[in-house]
């Protein structure tokens, strides 16, 4: 009996602190890498695709519409966690396909990877039903047009299972109508942590109605109905013959439906067509509502949302937001739909240009109806007196006013800026000093900008890895600061510092660091799809590099001359770098739009941002650094280092600050100075500012204009602020803190 009471293992129980010797022993023996069990892999994948009941319903709705359905009936119980059922009248599923229906990556919409470039359906991966079967009890009842009866199948973990223990798992014949009925029961029954995370069933049901409402507005010719299990009243009911406005009226209300304007635009060069309905200036709510469909897929885009809000800021009162239904059709080869597990986001080429065309069209339509506005009025009650306003010309005494009972606002929480409002700088008189017009000499290169280029879909794994690395380093709070900021002004052009405001806080930012990161991200986003800056006549690369080498010899970066270094032959650097660029000119032209001729002539540079041309004074150094500073042996390192050098070249140059004019300051002179010398000195002082100072002033003015109207608006639309940029952003003032200071004074 005593032997049976002994432990079989002397392994310490969990929760006890290990001894130092045990820790060192574990550290010396690394853990072996093992392949995960397939069931674990499938559940992890299912958790990424089906995050909530609304995502499961979205996948089922898209499958039903792909099957040619004209009527969808949805029944929900306990917010979709207990029951989620969708019935359609589509083509149905063949009996022979039922055994593999819920296996991963089984689909009828995709055969080869190249088909993604022309995909025209909602689904393509074949993961929706497979994912649902791993986290719920799934039942499929389907009937095709040529079948005499319907068939019912039950699934678990991607495979057919019997309806009851001991019975066959094969699909069983049953009565049913044409189409498919999919029943999802006990969603997340085997993932208790996910099931407990949902706050309430009513909240999940509201999200389900939102998904159904979006597709009900967009899918013309398809009837939608949704209700709770056991209820006779419908949450949403839309007939198949309803128009888009009628669908919006039934789902979002009559108030918005009566104030809609239609818009339509297209561009063959950009390969898109957009149409939709937008609320006019008479309608506004507290929160922007955007129903966005790209190639008939419901997606989200913060860039499009911010652009639309900026467009409406000039038409709506402060705090007012619009309603927008936008259907955007883009050529499939220009869209990357496989970037998000739930297909919630997509990437497409020429994003900025397409958004600009759409917002301009909406602004034009809004301006046409701006002449008619509606206001709420209130009739006077019987016996009330009409208040009269007396002017100083007719009255000599003031009537005592009743103290206002309006609740005082918290002034320290008010945001004082709006990027759409006129700025104080536009009210200042123009400077009295006239700058000389810059006239290029015969030696200045002449260039033309070209943005028309056939789009190319980038499938390089290295580029996708670099993009993922940027997203992994994203700092959410800093990204939000730049997405909602207001540009204040240029502070120091020598140290490249500008001031911005976000909310009630004022920041000083190093726009040199910000520009470098932004242009690097643009290089990754628009990889192989840049515009071009074409030079006429072409520039000799070797001559440009030679001038940069001469400057590098005289002024090395570390302050020490490297001419005596035996490992560097300065006179051979221009020829070696030029030969490197000539040998790789095809790759440079295809990926980066850096066009070089066989003779070593620079034909064109990549154009990263429309409306902004980098300083050509930095061109020689940029070409020189392409030789030693770019890793030409490894593909990913090559792209990363080249785009880094290109971003540094595009970053605005440092300019000396404008010196304050001094009064009363003159050179000391003795009594023996001749009058002619004094007259010459006075004439020399009166000729200031010199031509060089005028050019610097002109460049500073161009820099300030470019920062305000080109770069910082681009940051607001596209910048993904990484953690490294925290070093270049400093908070200098907080409105609430200033109020506390003033209250103590």
XYZ file of C-alpha atoms in Angstrom:
745
model
C 0.000 0.000 0.000
C 2.888 2.293 0.752
C 4.380 1.589 -2.684
C 1.153 2.584 -4.356
C 1.198 5.922 -2.575
C 4.571 6.829 -4.035
C 4.773 9.233 -6.985
C 5.803 7.822 -10.323
C 7.550 11.063 -11.319
C 9.706 13.506 -9.452
C 9.044 16.313 -11.948
C 8.202 19.533 -10.072
C 4.574 20.584 -10.256
C 3.520 23.708 -12.124
C 3.374 26.975 -10.234
C 6.584 26.281 -8.278
C 9.665 28.368 -8.873
C 12.490 26.465 -10.535
C 15.885 26.352 -8.978
C 18.769 28.153 -10.621
C 20.398 24.864 -11.612
C 17.215 23.676 -13.300
C 16.904 26.954 -15.240
C 20.445 26.662 -16.554
C 19.812 23.065 -17.589
C 16.697 24.075 -19.503
C 18.514 26.971 -21.158
C 21.277 24.682 -22.379
C 18.793 22.327 -24.068
C 16.788 24.240 -26.705
C 13.241 23.130 -27.419
C 12.721 21.078 -30.547
C 10.606 22.480 -33.368
C 7.541 20.360 -34.093
C 4.837 20.624 -36.719
C 1.474 21.608 -35.301
C -1.366 19.154 -35.439
C -3.604 19.743 -38.462
C -6.620 20.283 -36.223
C -4.785 23.091 -34.400
C -3.772 24.652 -37.714
C -7.342 24.611 -38.990
C -8.711 26.176 -35.813
C -6.116 28.939 -35.916
C -6.997 29.671 -39.543
C -10.700 29.608 -38.728
C -10.182 32.099 -35.907
C -8.499 34.503 -38.331
C -11.238 34.314 -40.979
C -14.364 34.038 -38.766
C -13.836 36.617 -36.044
C -17.497 37.174 -35.189
C -20.921 35.948 -36.401
C -21.100 38.900 -38.788
C -18.013 37.623 -40.640
C -19.516 34.173 -41.034
C -22.724 35.695 -42.416
C -20.755 37.932 -44.797
C -19.036 34.873 -46.303
C -22.359 33.029 -46.637
C -24.070 36.015 -48.301
C -21.243 36.353 -50.823
C -21.416 32.633 -51.634
C -25.192 32.882 -52.146
C -24.889 35.883 -54.487
C -22.102 34.128 -56.417
C -24.519 31.217 -56.909
C -26.965 33.478 -58.783
C -29.509 33.851 -55.989
C -32.333 36.372 -56.283
C -33.725 35.872 -52.766
C -31.931 35.488 -49.423
C -33.665 34.667 -46.139
C -31.638 34.980 -42.919
C -32.611 33.740 -39.463
C -30.540 34.604 -36.383
C -30.696 33.402 -32.777
C -28.699 34.823 -29.858
C -26.766 37.200 -32.087
C -25.745 34.374 -34.432
C -23.901 32.400 -31.772
C -26.680 29.868 -31.261
C -28.116 29.799 -34.784
C -27.214 31.438 -38.099
C -29.227 30.234 -41.085
C -29.271 31.533 -44.658
C -31.539 30.202 -47.398
C -31.142 31.120 -51.077
C -32.672 30.110 -54.414
C -29.407 29.855 -56.343
C -27.957 27.100 -58.513
C -27.387 24.713 -55.626
C -24.516 22.267 -55.082
C -24.057 18.982 -56.919
C -24.310 15.867 -54.778
C -20.872 14.678 -55.949
C -19.273 17.888 -54.617
C -20.702 17.579 -51.110
C -17.918 15.309 -49.703
C -15.248 17.960 -50.363
C -17.448 20.998 -49.815
C -15.933 21.905 -46.433
C -12.326 21.002 -47.139
C -9.874 23.909 -47.183
C -8.957 25.472 -50.540
C -11.730 23.767 -52.498
C -13.504 26.226 -54.782
C -15.229 26.447 -58.144
C -14.096 30.034 -58.795
C -10.327 29.713 -59.072
C -8.079 27.226 -60.850
C -4.648 28.900 -61.109
C -2.934 31.693 -59.182
C -3.005 33.870 -62.298
C -6.813 33.833 -62.120
C -6.575 36.257 -59.187
C -5.767 39.026 -61.669
C -9.176 38.616 -63.297
C -11.281 37.366 -60.377
C -14.848 38.624 -60.632
C -16.542 36.766 -57.800
C -16.750 37.475 -54.087
C -15.024 34.325 -52.898
C -11.965 32.614 -54.335
C -10.001 30.897 -51.549
C -12.462 28.174 -50.543
C -11.881 28.714 -46.821
C -15.221 30.064 -45.561
C -17.206 26.852 -45.100
C -14.079 24.979 -44.024
C -13.383 27.537 -41.306
C -16.991 27.501 -40.092
C -17.035 23.687 -39.895
C -14.040 23.728 -37.503
C -15.699 26.067 -34.980
C -19.423 25.247 -35.345
C -21.912 22.522 -36.229
C -22.626 22.956 -39.941
C -25.564 21.560 -41.912
C -26.035 22.032 -45.672
C -29.290 21.291 -47.519
C -29.127 21.815 -51.281
C -31.002 21.039 -54.482
C -29.975 21.669 -58.074
C -32.357 22.236 -60.972
C -31.735 18.785 -62.498
C -32.052 16.914 -59.206
C -35.276 15.141 -58.211
C -34.778 15.789 -54.497
C -32.642 17.759 -52.094
C -29.694 16.385 -50.123
C -28.689 17.162 -46.553
C -25.160 16.812 -45.209
C -23.599 17.435 -41.790
C -20.014 18.595 -41.332
C -17.432 18.784 -38.563
C -13.760 19.696 -38.898
C -14.094 19.883 -42.690
C -15.461 16.345 -43.149
C -18.837 14.683 -43.488
C -20.215 13.334 -40.206
C -23.380 11.369 -39.471
C -26.413 13.222 -38.189
C -26.634 10.730 -35.301
C -24.086 8.257 -33.971
C -24.185 4.934 -35.762
C -25.647 6.285 -38.999
C -23.927 6.860 -42.328
C -22.108 10.119 -42.957
C -23.149 10.247 -46.628
C -25.584 12.976 -47.724
C -29.181 11.881 -47.210
C -32.047 12.707 -49.618
C -34.813 14.913 -48.286
C -37.519 17.292 -49.407
C -36.416 20.801 -50.285
C -36.715 23.643 -52.732
C -34.188 24.734 -55.326
C -31.139 26.420 -53.915
C -29.110 25.984 -50.754
C -29.803 26.315 -47.041
C -26.799 26.562 -44.711
C -27.349 26.244 -40.975
C -24.589 27.198 -38.519
C -25.231 26.163 -34.914
C -23.242 26.712 -31.720
C -20.646 29.023 -33.250
C -17.324 28.989 -31.328
C -18.532 26.079 -29.177
C -14.951 24.779 -28.969
C -13.319 28.204 -28.453
C -14.711 29.320 -25.113
C -12.452 32.368 -24.840
C -13.834 33.776 -28.101
C -17.399 32.992 -27.076
C -17.024 34.817 -23.759
C -15.548 37.892 -25.462
C -18.875 38.900 -27.025
C -20.604 41.464 -24.824
C -24.256 40.970 -25.718
C -26.419 39.161 -28.250
C -28.212 42.370 -29.230
C -24.916 44.030 -30.154
C -23.928 41.123 -32.407
C -27.380 41.144 -33.999
C -26.995 44.858 -34.768
C -23.691 44.106 -36.523
C -25.387 41.355 -38.525
C -28.127 43.781 -39.622
C -25.418 46.226 -40.704
C -23.816 43.580 -42.938
C -27.165 42.545 -44.398
C -28.108 46.186 -44.953
C -24.909 46.934 -46.863
C -25.404 44.070 -49.310
C -29.129 44.763 -49.545
C -28.361 48.283 -50.796
C -25.726 47.136 -53.275
C -27.082 43.880 -54.738
C -29.670 44.993 -57.295
C -32.275 42.384 -58.214
C -31.754 40.401 -55.005
C -34.367 40.275 -52.234
C -33.147 40.277 -48.625
C -34.978 39.432 -45.419
C -33.544 39.023 -41.939
C -35.227 38.322 -38.617
C -34.640 36.840 -35.189
C -35.546 33.210 -34.638
C -39.118 32.951 -33.345
C -40.071 36.545 -34.225
C -42.654 37.341 -36.857
C -41.370 40.879 -37.461
C -38.572 41.342 -39.975
C -35.448 43.276 -39.051
C -34.771 43.969 -42.747
C -37.051 43.243 -45.689
C -36.162 44.437 -49.192
C -37.957 43.232 -52.356
C -35.964 42.228 -55.424
C -37.436 44.950 -57.665
C -36.590 47.844 -55.293
C -34.374 50.639 -56.624
C -31.210 51.770 -54.869
C -32.956 54.786 -53.329
C -35.836 52.602 -52.141
C -33.376 50.186 -50.569
C -31.618 53.048 -48.760
C -35.022 54.372 -47.615
C -36.080 51.030 -46.144
C -32.768 50.392 -44.367
C -31.460 53.862 -43.412
C -34.679 55.856 -43.266
C -36.651 58.407 -45.244
C -34.666 61.390 -43.932
C -31.533 60.439 -45.837
C -33.342 58.991 -48.861
C -35.071 62.316 -49.562
C -31.757 64.189 -49.630
C -29.704 61.987 -51.960
C -27.916 63.071 -55.123
C -26.567 60.661 -57.716
C -23.006 60.822 -59.052
C -21.179 58.897 -61.742
C -17.633 59.156 -63.097
C -15.071 57.047 -64.950
C -11.549 57.240 -66.366
C -10.205 54.807 -68.966
C -6.584 55.724 -68.261
C -6.950 54.892 -64.571
C -9.173 51.920 -65.391
C -12.096 52.579 -63.056
C -15.763 53.487 -62.976
C -17.510 54.881 -59.906
C -21.168 55.486 -59.183
C -23.329 55.944 -56.154
C -25.539 58.193 -54.070
C -24.463 60.888 -51.621
C -26.390 63.080 -49.208
C -26.625 66.772 -50.052
C -25.942 69.761 -47.824
C -29.416 69.569 -46.234
C -28.626 66.279 -44.481
C -25.983 65.687 -41.848
C -25.565 63.365 -38.877
C -23.059 62.966 -36.051
C -21.182 60.063 -37.679
C -20.109 59.464 -41.258
C -21.851 56.527 -42.938
C -20.005 55.072 -45.940
C -21.180 52.009 -47.831
C -18.090 51.242 -49.906
C -17.983 48.449 -52.473
C -14.893 47.825 -54.607
C -15.598 45.364 -57.408
C -18.871 44.504 -55.605
C -17.034 43.529 -52.402
C -17.850 45.371 -49.164
C -14.578 46.839 -47.884
C -13.288 49.620 -45.666
C -10.847 52.381 -46.576
C -9.760 55.093 -44.157
C -8.159 57.004 -47.044
C -11.429 57.260 -48.980
C -13.339 58.123 -45.797
C -10.994 60.981 -44.896
C -11.056 62.346 -48.453
C -14.877 62.389 -48.475
C -14.994 64.068 -45.064
C -12.639 66.806 -46.292
C -14.860 67.310 -49.332
C -17.993 67.719 -47.207
C -16.293 70.012 -44.671
C -16.976 73.023 -46.915
C -20.686 72.165 -47.315
C -21.779 70.913 -43.894
C -21.784 72.724 -40.544
C -19.137 71.885 -37.983
C -19.757 68.467 -36.515
C -21.945 67.367 -39.440
C -21.157 64.207 -41.388
C -22.576 62.786 -44.633
C -24.039 59.526 -45.936
C -22.317 57.944 -48.943
C -22.979 54.831 -51.000
C -20.073 54.306 -53.388
C -19.681 51.448 -55.864
C -16.191 51.434 -57.375
C -15.415 49.120 -60.308
C -11.695 48.783 -61.050
C -10.058 46.560 -63.641
C -9.274 43.274 -61.821
C -5.599 43.312 -62.800
C -5.203 46.615 -60.925
C -6.615 45.274 -57.632
C -4.988 43.013 -55.044
C -7.843 41.323 -53.166
C -5.736 38.804 -51.244
C -4.248 41.023 -48.507
C -6.659 40.464 -45.597
C -7.998 37.207 -44.074
C -11.590 38.503 -44.069
C -11.156 40.344 -47.407
C -12.090 43.560 -45.542
C -9.357 45.575 -47.275
C -7.974 45.672 -50.808
C -5.118 47.480 -52.521
C -5.446 49.090 -55.924
C -3.189 51.119 -58.185
C -3.393 54.897 -58.641
C -5.299 55.223 -55.363
C -4.683 58.951 -54.904
C -5.665 59.854 -58.471
C -8.867 57.785 -58.359
C -9.927 59.242 -55.001
C -9.263 62.765 -56.281
C -11.495 62.210 -59.324
C -14.305 60.805 -57.152
C -14.188 63.597 -54.569
C -14.112 66.256 -57.299
C -17.218 64.690 -58.866
C -19.032 64.667 -55.519
C -18.024 68.295 -54.855
C -19.335 69.295 -58.279
C -22.681 67.610 -57.636
C -22.936 69.210 -54.205
C -22.257 72.677 -55.606
C -25.152 72.290 -58.054
C -27.691 71.883 -55.264
C -26.022 74.347 -52.884
C -28.493 77.071 -53.934
C -31.330 75.309 -52.082
C -31.091 74.790 -48.316
C -33.671 73.693 -45.765
C -34.026 75.105 -42.252
C -36.269 74.148 -39.355
C -38.780 76.810 -38.283
C -41.095 77.096 -35.296
C -44.452 78.852 -35.193
C -45.155 81.436 -32.488
C -47.596 80.472 -29.788
C -50.756 82.598 -29.454
C -50.293 85.686 -27.278
C -46.509 85.869 -27.573
C -44.788 89.095 -28.553
C -42.379 89.332 -31.429
C -38.936 90.439 -30.277
C -37.653 93.570 -31.968
C -34.038 94.539 -32.478
C -33.255 98.169 -31.781
C -30.304 99.894 -33.392
C -28.215 102.708 -31.863
C -29.620 105.110 -34.493
C -33.174 104.762 -33.186
C -32.661 104.193 -29.466
C -30.492 106.014 -27.006
C -30.744 103.568 -24.127
C -30.001 99.895 -23.887
C -32.587 97.414 -22.622
C -31.225 95.227 -19.843
C -30.719 91.691 -21.117
C -31.705 88.533 -19.290
C -28.695 86.475 -18.268
C -28.170 83.498 -20.549
C -28.987 80.090 -19.119
C -26.892 78.203 -21.681
C -24.476 75.787 -20.075
C -20.895 77.012 -20.315
C -18.680 75.026 -22.640
C -15.371 73.564 -21.572
C -13.093 75.839 -23.569
C -9.999 73.741 -22.875
C -11.461 70.806 -24.844
C -12.352 72.703 -28.022
C -10.307 72.028 -31.138
C -9.437 75.427 -32.571
C -8.381 74.483 -36.088
C -10.016 73.070 -39.183
C -7.931 72.335 -42.301
C -10.805 73.500 -44.510
C -11.095 76.950 -42.893
C -9.333 79.999 -44.282
C -5.987 80.593 -42.579
C -4.748 83.825 -41.073
C -1.773 83.934 -43.458
C -4.138 84.544 -46.370
C -5.290 87.778 -44.679
C -1.811 89.260 -44.383
C -0.685 91.768 -47.025
C 1.841 90.513 -49.568
C 5.496 91.156 -48.824
C 6.846 94.467 -50.058
C 10.066 92.841 -51.169
C 9.691 91.525 -54.694
C 11.712 88.488 -55.500
C 13.478 88.182 -58.795
C 11.843 85.720 -61.161
C 13.898 82.580 -61.449
C 14.960 82.131 -65.042
C 16.834 78.924 -65.734
C 20.099 79.227 -67.547
C 21.112 77.260 -70.598
C 22.828 74.725 -68.330
C 19.678 73.920 -66.328
C 18.053 70.667 -67.465
C 14.568 70.807 -68.963
C 12.212 68.046 -67.838
C 8.648 66.931 -68.410
C 6.387 65.022 -65.991
C 4.589 61.902 -67.175
C 2.120 59.971 -64.983
C 0.456 57.893 -67.723
C 1.843 54.366 -67.494
C 0.335 50.929 -67.924
C -0.239 49.578 -64.386
C 1.667 46.492 -63.283
C 0.551 44.133 -60.517
C 3.460 43.414 -58.182
C 3.620 39.832 -56.904
C 7.218 39.834 -55.659
C 7.477 38.170 -52.269
C 10.341 40.446 -51.229
C 8.243 43.571 -51.795
C 5.341 42.081 -49.854
C 7.715 41.233 -46.999
C 8.992 44.821 -46.921
C 5.425 46.123 -46.848
C 4.587 43.751 -44.008
C 7.656 44.950 -42.101
C 6.376 48.535 -42.318
C 2.928 47.518 -41.083
C 4.494 45.581 -38.206
C 6.345 48.722 -37.050
C 3.250 50.950 -37.227
C 2.559 53.156 -34.203
C -1.222 53.535 -34.030
C -1.397 56.740 -31.964
C 1.216 58.542 -34.055
C -0.494 57.433 -37.274
C -3.741 58.913 -35.968
C -1.941 62.179 -35.153
C -0.796 62.565 -38.759
C -4.135 61.372 -40.169
C -6.029 64.116 -38.305
C -3.410 66.863 -38.131
C -3.592 70.456 -39.293
C -0.482 72.026 -40.767
C 0.559 75.158 -38.852
C 3.717 76.340 -40.564
C 7.423 76.027 -41.259
C 9.526 76.688 -38.148
C 13.147 76.070 -39.145
C 14.221 75.245 -42.696
C 17.824 74.542 -41.629
C 16.910 71.890 -39.057
C 13.837 70.918 -41.121
C 11.258 71.479 -38.394
C 7.574 72.249 -38.942
C 4.635 72.724 -36.569
C 1.377 70.755 -36.744
C -1.685 70.558 -34.537
C -3.702 67.432 -33.790
C -6.711 67.786 -31.543
C -5.780 70.186 -28.751
C -2.043 69.499 -28.918
C 0.732 71.269 -30.818
C 3.707 69.308 -32.137
C 7.077 70.108 -33.664
C 8.009 67.481 -36.256
C 11.210 66.751 -38.122
C 9.765 66.825 -41.626
C 13.050 65.541 -43.040
C 12.671 62.273 -41.121
C 8.944 62.124 -41.887
C 9.521 62.708 -45.621
C 12.193 60.012 -45.769
C 9.849 57.429 -44.244
C 6.890 58.570 -46.376
C 8.744 58.387 -49.691
C 10.089 54.956 -48.735
C 6.521 53.764 -48.150
C 5.375 55.295 -51.434
C 8.172 53.404 -53.155
C 6.873 50.134 -51.696
C 3.191 50.877 -52.328
C 3.621 52.026 -55.944
C 6.459 49.629 -56.726
C 6.985 49.369 -60.521
C 4.132 51.857 -61.093
C 5.841 55.236 -60.716
C 5.467 58.198 -62.987
C 8.531 59.608 -64.682
C 10.526 62.844 -64.891
C 11.920 62.842 -68.422
C 15.000 65.003 -69.165
C 15.447 66.760 -72.490
C 18.276 66.745 -73.381
C 19.513 63.697 -71.404
C 22.136 64.168 -68.691
C 25.554 62.522 -68.675
C 25.684 60.288 -65.589
C 29.468 60.062 -65.371
C 29.827 63.867 -65.406
C 27.219 64.221 -62.661
C 28.927 61.599 -60.494
C 32.323 63.214 -61.082
C 31.035 66.534 -59.733
C 29.653 64.753 -56.664
C 32.965 62.959 -56.097
C 34.866 66.234 -56.237
C 32.592 67.724 -53.593
C 32.923 64.555 -51.501
C 36.718 64.818 -51.667
C 36.745 68.414 -50.505
C 34.065 67.944 -47.828
C 33.980 64.340 -46.548
C 31.030 63.602 -44.241
C 33.192 62.799 -41.215
C 35.344 65.904 -41.632
C 38.481 63.921 -42.558
C 39.874 63.652 -46.060
C 39.813 60.190 -47.591
C 41.968 61.015 -50.612
C 45.021 59.374 -49.057
C 43.193 56.089 -48.502
C 44.887 53.535 -50.693
C 41.708 51.471 -51.056
C 39.845 54.271 -52.866
C 40.788 55.620 -56.267
C 38.628 58.694 -56.526
C 39.151 59.162 -60.255
C 37.762 55.679 -61.017
C 34.554 56.016 -58.982
C 32.489 57.827 -61.697
C 33.316 55.230 -64.328
C 32.686 52.230 -62.012
C 29.334 53.499 -60.738
C 28.219 54.443 -64.250
C 29.018 50.941 -65.531
C 27.060 49.407 -62.650
C 24.011 51.463 -63.520
C 24.301 50.698 -67.248
C 24.500 46.964 -66.569
C 21.306 47.083 -64.489
C 19.407 49.627 -66.576
C 16.637 47.164 -67.564
C 15.856 46.296 -63.961
C 16.053 49.951 -62.894
C 13.681 50.965 -65.666
C 11.156 48.193 -64.999
C 10.988 48.466 -61.215
C 11.964 52.082 -60.457
C 11.375 54.058 -63.707
C 15.045 55.092 -63.632
C 15.715 55.245 -67.388
C 19.340 55.015 -68.519
C 20.615 54.663 -72.092
C 23.346 52.299 -73.241
C 25.681 55.309 -73.583
C 25.262 56.228 -69.904
C 22.767 59.061 -70.392
C 20.128 59.719 -67.734
C 16.796 59.813 -69.565
C 14.396 59.993 -66.632
C 13.824 59.723 -62.882
C 10.915 58.161 -60.973
C 8.089 60.524 -59.990
C 6.829 59.495 -56.538
C 4.319 62.244 -55.729
C 2.258 64.173 -58.229
C 3.055 67.878 -58.037
C 6.441 67.513 -56.340
C 9.837 67.401 -58.075
C 12.910 66.843 -55.871
C 15.833 69.254 -55.851
C 18.053 68.627 -58.872
C 21.012 69.941 -56.883
C 20.989 66.635 -54.973
C 20.959 64.535 -58.165
C 24.772 64.036 -58.506
C 25.137 62.771 -54.935
C 22.119 60.495 -55.360
C 23.634 58.868 -58.463
C 27.034 58.525 -56.787
C 25.557 56.756 -53.733
C 23.766 54.192 -55.908
C 27.118 52.470 -56.386
C 28.456 51.801 -52.865
C 25.263 52.225 -50.809
C 22.949 49.788 -52.648
C 23.233 46.040 -52.067
C 23.060 44.699 -55.618
C 23.539 41.024 -54.666
C 20.423 40.286 -52.558
C 16.977 41.071 -54.021
C 15.242 42.214 -50.827
C 18.253 44.206 -49.620
C 18.574 45.737 -53.084
C 14.978 46.985 -53.083
C 15.249 48.203 -49.488
C 18.522 50.104 -49.932
C 17.606 51.552 -53.331
C 14.240 52.844 -52.077
C 16.033 54.232 -49.023
C 18.427 56.207 -51.235
C 15.530 57.337 -53.423
C 13.619 58.500 -50.327
C 16.655 60.460 -49.118
C 16.945 62.105 -52.519
C 13.261 63.103 -52.467
C 13.529 64.529 -48.939
C 13.604 68.360 -49.101
C 17.039 69.898 -48.773
C 18.153 71.949 -45.789
C 18.020 75.704 -46.405
C 19.538 78.452 -44.245
C 16.994 80.427 -42.288
C 16.159 83.977 -43.260
C 18.303 86.450 -41.326
C 16.521 89.224 -39.487
C 17.322 92.679 -40.918
C 19.643 94.735 -38.707
C 19.174 98.454 -38.266
C 21.847 100.954 -37.352
C 24.685 98.487 -37.836
C 27.592 99.836 -39.888
C 31.241 99.230 -40.344
C 33.643 101.134 -38.142
C 35.759 103.664 -40.023
C 38.384 106.170 -38.986
C 38.431 109.846 -39.798
C 40.982 109.411 -42.555
C 38.681 107.306 -44.727
C 38.327 108.810 -48.154
C 34.864 109.945 -49.312
C 35.095 107.712 -52.400
C 35.596 104.632 -50.237
C 32.648 105.578 -48.033
C 30.491 106.127 -51.104
C 31.479 102.719 -52.471
C 30.580 101.023 -49.175
C 27.203 102.751 -49.086
C 26.528 101.717 -52.687
C 27.490 98.117 -51.867
C 25.111 98.029 -48.883
C 22.261 99.516 -50.895
C 22.538 96.779 -53.531
C 21.437 94.133 -51.017
C 19.638 91.736 -51.084
C 21.945 90.069 -53.581
C 20.879 87.635 -56.266
C 21.980 84.709 -54.102
C 19.815 85.890 -51.199
C 16.890 86.330 -53.579
C 17.240 82.757 -54.824
C 17.402 81.430 -51.272
C 14.303 83.423 -50.349
C 12.512 82.062 -53.410
C 13.483 78.494 -52.538
C 12.295 79.000 -48.950
C 8.983 80.293 -50.243
C 8.632 77.318 -52.589
C 9.528 74.940 -49.741
C 6.883 76.407 -47.436
C 4.251 76.213 -50.188
C 5.194 72.647 -51.055
C 5.080 71.502 -47.402
C 1.659 73.035 -46.826
C -0.094 72.070 -50.058
C 1.632 68.845 -51.186
C 3.611 66.907 -48.596
C 1.653 67.307 -45.360
C -1.706 66.641 -47.094
C -0.049 63.501 -48.472
C 1.047 62.531 -44.943
C -2.528 62.958 -43.767
C -3.809 60.624 -46.479
C -1.214 57.837 -46.738
C 1.491 57.933 -44.058
C 1.863 54.888 -41.823
C 3.783 56.338 -38.882
C 6.342 53.845 -37.585
C 7.856 53.673 -34.116
C 11.122 55.208 -35.356
C 9.293 58.458 -36.148
C 8.628 59.033 -32.442
C 12.118 60.541 -32.246
C 11.122 63.181 -34.790
C 7.882 64.319 -33.091
C 7.851 66.512 -29.975
C 4.772 67.764 -28.162
C 5.297 71.420 -27.240
C 1.870 72.594 -26.068
C -1.410 71.208 -24.786
C -4.486 73.438 -24.666
C -5.650 71.934 -21.376
C -2.232 72.471 -19.819
C -2.140 76.074 -21.014
C -5.530 76.722 -19.448
C -4.247 75.435 -16.111
C -1.272 77.775 -16.367
C -3.478 80.775 -17.154
C -5.849 79.920 -14.323
C -2.974 80.216 -11.822
C -1.895 83.624 -13.174
